[in-house]
Amino acid sequence: MNSISARIPSLSGLIVFVAIGLLIIVSVMSSWYTIDEKERGVVLRNGAFVSVAEPGLGFKVPWIDSVKIISVQNQTTTYKNVQAYSRDQQTASMSISVSWHVSPDDVERVYKQFGSEGALVERLISRQVGTQAERVFGGYTAVRAVQERGQLGLDYAKAFTEAISGPVVIDSVQLENIDFSDAYERSIEERMKAEVAVKTREQDLARERVNAEIAVTQAQAAADSSLARARAEAEATRLRGEAEADAIKARADALKANQALVELTKAERWDGKLPTTVLPNSAVPFIDAYVSGRN
């Protein structure tokens, strides 16, 4: 009995020793922390802000200090089925994605104002998604929203970014999709087809008009060319006629001035044959000329 009683204090001391050892081990293990490069740590002492921990290994007072992690890398939050009305009262469901990040310089402010990234998104970003969608989309008709989708996205991104005032950086805003009712989308499709058909017809008419003008120009050019050729030929004919007339006149004048030249011309043209038939009382050609020449 005495031996058993003697062992009890020893067992209790062992338990206490083990407990103290475990407490020391846990304390040592909880006295250090690591921060990733894409994060920052908010060091708290009994819940009060102490400092912002940079990436790497850090130490804290066990059981008193704690570290809250705040990410500083880019994150994307997507919002589905954001409802808005167009200027002509057509309802649309949109998908919007917002890329954002917390600047390392704003980590303290984020923690003090929001406590966490989730609260920041909920209170600062999410509230503006629907508000700006209603404001910007409400300035567009449904048809214009479809036709000018790119400009609508730019207007929305600009309005959303300007509306955010807080410790967050908006990297980009994307208006990913716009859905109208099936019936209205069909009506838009038909309207756009009709507009395309009208534009196509206008282009065809313009092309036909240009082709017609080209044909008229070519025909006028051909006519002008033909007229120019005709005038040139007429002028050439006139000049040839005048030249021939002048030559004939000059020859006639020469013959008239010299009768012997006339007889010489006749002699040059005679082939040496006498006529087979001679009329009574008529002279034989060229014999008469010869006799006259002798006299």
Short mmCIF file of C-alpha atoms in Angstrom, two decimals:
data_model
loop_
_atom_site.label_atom_id
_atom_site.label_comp_id
_atom_site.label_asym_id
_atom_site.label_seq_id
_atom_site.Cartn_x
_atom_site.Cartn_y
_atom_site.Cartn_z
CA MET A 1 0.00 0.00 0.00
CA ASN A 2 2.80 2.39 0.86
CA SER A 3 4.57 1.65 -2.43
CA ILE A 4 1.44 2.43 -4.37
CA SER A 5 0.95 5.72 -2.53
CA ALA A 6 4.54 6.62 -3.25
CA ARG A 7 4.08 6.05 -6.98
CA ILE A 8 1.02 8.33 -7.31
CA PRO A 9 2.89 11.64 -6.82
CA SER A 10 5.50 10.44 -9.26
CA LEU A 11 2.85 9.72 -11.91
CA SER A 12 1.22 13.08 -11.38
CA GLY A 13 4.57 14.80 -11.72
CA LEU A 14 5.19 12.95 -14.96
CA ILE A 15 1.85 14.08 -16.38
CA VAL A 16 2.58 17.65 -15.40
CA PHE A 17 6.03 17.42 -16.94
CA VAL A 18 4.61 16.04 -20.20
CA ALA A 19 1.92 18.70 -20.30
CA ILE A 20 4.48 21.44 -19.75
CA GLY A 21 6.67 19.93 -22.45
CA LEU A 22 3.81 19.80 -24.91
CA LEU A 23 2.89 23.37 -24.05
CA ILE A 24 6.44 24.49 -24.70
CA ILE A 25 6.53 22.62 -28.02
CA VAL A 26 3.22 24.11 -29.14
CA SER A 27 4.33 27.56 -28.05
CA VAL A 28 7.57 27.25 -30.00
CA MET A 29 5.78 25.99 -33.08
CA SER A 30 3.23 28.79 -32.94
CA SER A 31 5.84 31.48 -32.49
CA TRP A 32 6.76 31.61 -36.19
CA TYR A 33 4.87 31.97 -39.46
CA THR A 34 5.59 32.26 -43.19
CA ILE A 35 4.08 34.66 -45.72
CA ASP A 36 3.92 33.79 -49.42
CA GLU A 37 5.15 36.22 -52.07
CA LYS A 38 1.57 36.77 -53.29
CA GLU A 39 0.33 37.59 -49.79
CA ARG A 40 0.79 39.95 -46.91
CA GLY A 41 0.20 39.22 -43.21
CA VAL A 42 -1.69 41.40 -40.75
CA VAL A 43 -0.13 40.89 -37.31
CA LEU A 44 -2.61 41.35 -34.43
CA ARG A 45 -1.87 41.42 -30.71
CA ASN A 46 -4.91 40.52 -28.64
CA GLY A 47 -6.99 41.59 -31.67
CA ALA A 48 -5.31 44.98 -32.14
CA PHE A 49 -3.39 45.81 -35.32
CA VAL A 50 0.37 45.70 -34.88
CA SER A 51 1.97 45.63 -38.34
CA VAL A 52 1.87 44.27 -41.88
CA ALA A 53 4.16 41.29 -42.35
CA GLU A 54 6.13 41.05 -45.58
CA PRO A 55 6.78 37.75 -47.46
CA GLY A 56 9.15 35.35 -45.70
CA LEU A 57 9.60 33.91 -42.20
CA GLY A 58 8.25 35.91 -39.24
CA PHE A 59 7.96 35.49 -35.47
CA LYS A 60 5.14 36.34 -33.07
CA VAL A 61 4.34 36.03 -29.38
CA PRO A 62 2.58 32.70 -28.81
CA TRP A 63 -1.02 32.83 -27.57
CA ILE A 64 -1.00 36.62 -27.82
CA ASP A 65 -0.20 37.47 -31.42
CA SER A 66 -2.09 36.21 -34.48
CA VAL A 67 -1.62 36.70 -38.23
CA LYS A 68 -4.38 37.25 -40.81
CA ILE A 69 -3.46 36.59 -44.46
CA ILE A 70 -4.48 39.10 -47.18
CA SER A 71 -3.85 38.16 -50.82
CA VAL A 72 -2.33 40.80 -53.10
CA GLN A 73 -2.46 38.79 -56.34
CA ASN A 74 -4.91 39.41 -59.16
CA GLN A 75 -8.32 37.81 -58.67
CA THR A 76 -11.41 37.59 -60.86
CA THR A 77 -14.97 37.63 -59.56
CA THR A 78 -17.72 36.65 -62.02
CA TYR A 79 -21.35 37.73 -61.68
CA LYS A 80 -24.04 35.78 -63.51
CA ASN A 81 -27.58 36.87 -64.34
CA VAL A 82 -27.13 40.58 -63.65
CA GLN A 83 -30.54 42.05 -64.54
CA ALA A 84 -30.99 45.43 -66.22
CA TYR A 85 -33.48 47.25 -68.46
CA SER A 86 -32.65 48.96 -71.72
CA ARG A 87 -33.90 52.43 -72.58
CA ASP A 88 -36.79 50.90 -74.52
CA GLN A 89 -37.72 48.73 -71.52
CA GLN A 90 -36.30 45.44 -72.72
CA THR A 91 -34.97 43.29 -69.90
CA ALA A 92 -31.57 41.66 -70.25
CA SER A 93 -29.52 39.22 -68.24
CA MET A 94 -25.78 39.89 -68.32
CA SER A 95 -22.63 38.10 -67.26
CA ILE A 96 -19.92 40.42 -65.91
CA SER A 97 -16.43 39.60 -64.70
CA VAL A 98 -14.28 41.95 -62.61
CA SER A 99 -10.53 41.46 -62.24
CA TRP A 100 -9.07 43.17 -59.19
CA HIS A 101 -6.29 43.08 -56.62
CA VAL A 102 -5.30 44.66 -53.33
CA SER A 103 -2.19 46.83 -53.40
CA PRO A 104 0.43 45.85 -50.76
CA ASP A 105 0.32 49.46 -49.55
CA ASP A 106 -3.42 49.13 -48.83
CA VAL A 107 -3.34 45.90 -46.79
CA GLU A 108 -3.66 47.70 -43.43
CA ARG A 109 -6.56 49.76 -44.74
CA VAL A 110 -8.32 46.70 -46.15
CA TYR A 111 -8.15 44.92 -42.83
CA LYS A 112 -9.23 47.90 -40.76
CA GLN A 113 -12.15 48.82 -43.06
CA PHE A 114 -13.33 45.39 -44.19
CA GLY A 115 -11.57 42.74 -42.14
CA SER A 116 -11.13 40.37 -45.12
CA GLU A 117 -11.06 40.18 -48.89
CA GLY A 118 -14.49 38.56 -49.00
CA ALA A 119 -16.04 41.48 -47.12
CA LEU A 120 -14.25 43.91 -49.43
CA VAL A 121 -15.69 42.24 -52.52
CA GLU A 122 -19.18 42.07 -51.04
CA ARG A 123 -19.36 45.63 -49.79
CA LEU A 124 -17.25 47.48 -52.38
CA ILE A 125 -17.35 45.60 -55.70
CA SER A 126 -20.55 43.57 -55.77
CA ARG A 127 -22.75 46.55 -54.92
CA GLN A 128 -21.54 48.48 -57.95
CA VAL A 129 -21.93 45.65 -60.45
CA GLY A 130 -25.71 45.83 -60.64
CA THR A 131 -25.92 49.57 -60.01
CA GLN A 132 -23.67 50.47 -62.92
CA ALA A 133 -25.29 47.87 -65.16
CA GLU A 134 -28.68 49.53 -64.67
CA ARG A 135 -27.25 53.01 -65.21
CA VAL A 136 -25.15 52.30 -68.32
CA PHE A 137 -27.40 49.72 -69.99
CA GLY A 138 -30.37 52.01 -69.38
CA GLY A 139 -28.82 54.53 -71.76
CA TYR A 140 -28.90 52.06 -74.67
CA THR A 141 -31.81 50.70 -76.65
CA ALA A 142 -31.82 46.93 -77.01
CA VAL A 143 -30.92 47.11 -80.71
CA ARG A 144 -28.10 49.56 -80.09
CA ALA A 145 -26.78 47.40 -77.23
CA VAL A 146 -26.48 44.50 -79.67
CA GLN A 147 -25.06 46.54 -82.54
CA GLU A 148 -22.59 48.48 -80.36
CA ARG A 149 -21.65 45.72 -77.96
CA GLY A 150 -18.00 46.79 -77.81
CA GLN A 151 -18.82 50.40 -76.96
CA LEU A 152 -21.32 49.27 -74.33
CA GLY A 153 -18.59 47.21 -72.68
CA LEU A 154 -16.21 50.18 -72.68
CA ASP A 155 -18.84 52.50 -71.22
CA TYR A 156 -19.66 49.99 -68.49
CA ALA A 157 -16.01 49.41 -67.58
CA LYS A 158 -15.39 53.16 -67.36
CA ALA A 159 -18.47 53.80 -65.21
CA PHE A 160 -17.73 50.85 -62.90
CA THR A 161 -14.07 51.79 -62.39
CA GLU A 162 -14.94 55.42 -61.64
CA ALA A 163 -17.59 54.32 -59.13
CA ILE A 164 -15.15 52.25 -57.04
CA SER A 165 -13.66 54.28 -54.20
CA GLY A 166 -11.66 52.21 -51.76
CA PRO A 167 -8.50 50.18 -51.16
CA VAL A 168 -8.78 48.01 -54.26
CA VAL A 169 -7.35 48.22 -57.79
CA ILE A 170 -9.70 47.34 -60.67
CA ASP A 171 -7.60 45.67 -63.37
CA SER A 172 -10.34 45.06 -65.94
CA VAL A 173 -14.09 44.76 -66.34
CA GLN A 174 -15.59 42.49 -69.00
CA LEU A 175 -19.19 42.45 -70.18
CA GLU A 176 -19.10 38.82 -71.25
CA ASN A 177 -22.66 38.14 -72.35
CA ILE A 178 -26.06 39.79 -72.86
CA ASP A 179 -29.19 37.67 -73.05
CA PHE A 180 -32.60 38.99 -74.05
CA SER A 181 -35.76 36.94 -74.21
CA ASP A 182 -35.83 34.40 -77.07
CA ALA A 183 -38.70 36.21 -78.79
CA TYR A 184 -36.95 39.55 -78.66
CA GLU A 185 -33.65 38.10 -79.83
CA ARG A 186 -35.46 36.64 -82.86
CA SER A 187 -37.03 40.01 -83.61
CA ILE A 188 -33.62 41.69 -83.35
CA GLU A 189 -32.14 39.09 -85.68
CA GLU A 190 -34.88 39.65 -88.26
CA ARG A 191 -34.50 43.41 -88.00
CA MET A 192 -30.76 43.21 -88.46
CA LYS A 193 -31.20 40.91 -91.46
CA ALA A 194 -33.58 43.44 -92.99
CA GLU A 195 -31.09 46.26 -92.36
CA VAL A 196 -28.31 44.19 -93.91
CA ALA A 197 -30.50 43.51 -96.94
CA VAL A 198 -31.21 47.24 -97.32
CA LYS A 199 -27.52 48.08 -97.00
CA THR A 200 -26.66 45.40 -99.54
CA ARG A 201 -29.24 46.75 -101.99
CA GLU A 202 -27.92 50.28 -101.52
CA GLN A 203 -24.42 49.05 -102.24
CA ASP A 204 -25.64 47.19 -105.33
CA LEU A 205 -27.40 50.32 -106.60
CA ALA A 206 -24.34 52.41 -105.95
CA ARG A 207 -22.19 49.87 -107.81
CA GLU A 208 -24.66 49.81 -110.72
CA ARG A 209 -24.66 53.60 -110.82
CA VAL A 210 -20.89 53.68 -110.94
CA ASN A 211 -20.84 51.02 -113.67
CA ALA A 212 -23.40 53.00 -115.66
CA GLU A 213 -21.33 56.15 -115.33
CA ILE A 214 -18.28 54.22 -116.46
CA ALA A 215 -20.20 52.86 -119.49
CA VAL A 216 -21.44 56.37 -120.39
CA THR A 217 -17.92 57.72 -120.09
CA GLN A 218 -16.53 54.92 -122.24
CA ALA A 219 -19.28 55.40 -124.85
CA GLN A 220 -18.69 59.15 -124.91
CA ALA A 221 -14.98 58.54 -125.29
CA ALA A 222 -15.61 56.10 -128.16
CA ALA A 223 -17.98 58.57 -129.82
CA ASP A 224 -15.49 61.38 -129.45
CA SER A 225 -12.79 59.16 -130.89
CA SER A 226 -14.97 58.16 -133.87
CA LEU A 227 -15.93 61.77 -134.49
CA ALA A 228 -12.32 62.79 -134.35
CA ARG A 229 -11.38 60.07 -136.85
CA ALA A 230 -14.26 61.08 -139.16
CA ARG A 231 -13.24 64.72 -139.01
CA ALA A 232 -9.64 63.79 -139.69
CA GLU A 233 -10.63 61.65 -142.67
CA ALA A 234 -12.95 64.37 -144.02
CA GLU A 235 -10.22 66.96 -143.65
CA ALA A 236 -7.75 64.65 -145.40
CA THR A 237 -10.23 64.05 -148.23
CA ARG A 238 -10.83 67.77 -148.57
CA LEU A 239 -7.17 68.49 -148.67
CA ARG A 240 -6.58 65.75 -151.27
CA GLY A 241 -9.46 67.13 -153.36
CA GLU A 242 -8.13 70.63 -153.15
CA ALA A 243 -4.67 69.40 -154.08
CA GLU A 244 -6.02 67.46 -157.08
CA ALA A 245 -8.16 70.42 -158.17
CA ASP A 246 -5.17 72.71 -157.93
CA ALA A 247 -3.10 70.26 -159.96
CA ILE A 248 -5.81 69.95 -162.65
CA LYS A 249 -6.24 73.69 -162.77
CA ALA A 250 -2.51 74.22 -163.08
CA ARG A 251 -2.32 71.65 -165.91
CA ALA A 252 -5.29 73.18 -167.67
CA ASP A 253 -3.73 76.60 -167.45
CA ALA A 254 -0.52 75.28 -168.83
CA LEU A 255 -2.25 73.54 -171.73
CA LYS A 256 -4.32 76.59 -172.48
CA ALA A 257 -1.25 78.77 -172.59
CA ASN A 258 0.68 76.44 -174.96
CA GLN A 259 -1.29 74.77 -177.80
CA ALA A 260 1.76 72.85 -178.91
CA LEU A 261 1.87 71.23 -175.51
CA VAL A 262 -1.67 69.94 -176.18
CA GLU A 263 -0.57 68.33 -179.41
CA LEU A 264 2.52 66.96 -177.69
CA THR A 265 0.33 65.42 -175.01
CA LYS A 266 -1.83 63.80 -177.70
CA ALA A 267 1.26 62.46 -179.43
CA GLU A 268 2.58 61.06 -176.15
CA ARG A 269 -0.69 59.29 -175.56
CA TRP A 270 -0.95 57.86 -179.21
CA ASP A 271 -0.21 54.17 -179.36
CA GLY A 272 0.91 54.35 -183.04
CA LYS A 273 -2.22 52.83 -184.56
CA LEU A 274 -4.39 54.64 -187.09
CA PRO A 275 -8.16 54.41 -186.84
CA THR A 276 -9.70 51.72 -188.97
CA THR A 277 -12.70 53.91 -189.72
CA VAL A 278 -12.49 57.47 -190.99
CA LEU A 279 -15.50 59.63 -191.50
CA PRO A 280 -15.86 61.54 -194.74
CA ASN A 281 -14.22 64.95 -194.88
CA SER A 282 -12.43 64.21 -191.57
CA ALA A 283 -8.70 64.39 -191.07
CA VAL A 284 -6.56 61.53 -190.03
CA PRO A 285 -5.36 62.16 -186.49
CA PHE A 286 -1.85 63.36 -186.00
CA ILE A 287 -1.33 63.58 -189.87
CA ASP A 288 -3.32 66.73 -189.64
CA ALA A 289 -1.24 67.74 -186.71
CA TYR A 290 1.92 66.97 -188.69
CA VAL A 291 0.79 68.98 -191.74
CA SER A 292 -0.15 71.83 -189.51
CA GLY A 293 3.23 71.62 -187.93
CA ARG A 294 4.95 71.69 -191.34
CA ASN A 295 3.04 74.77 -192.37
#
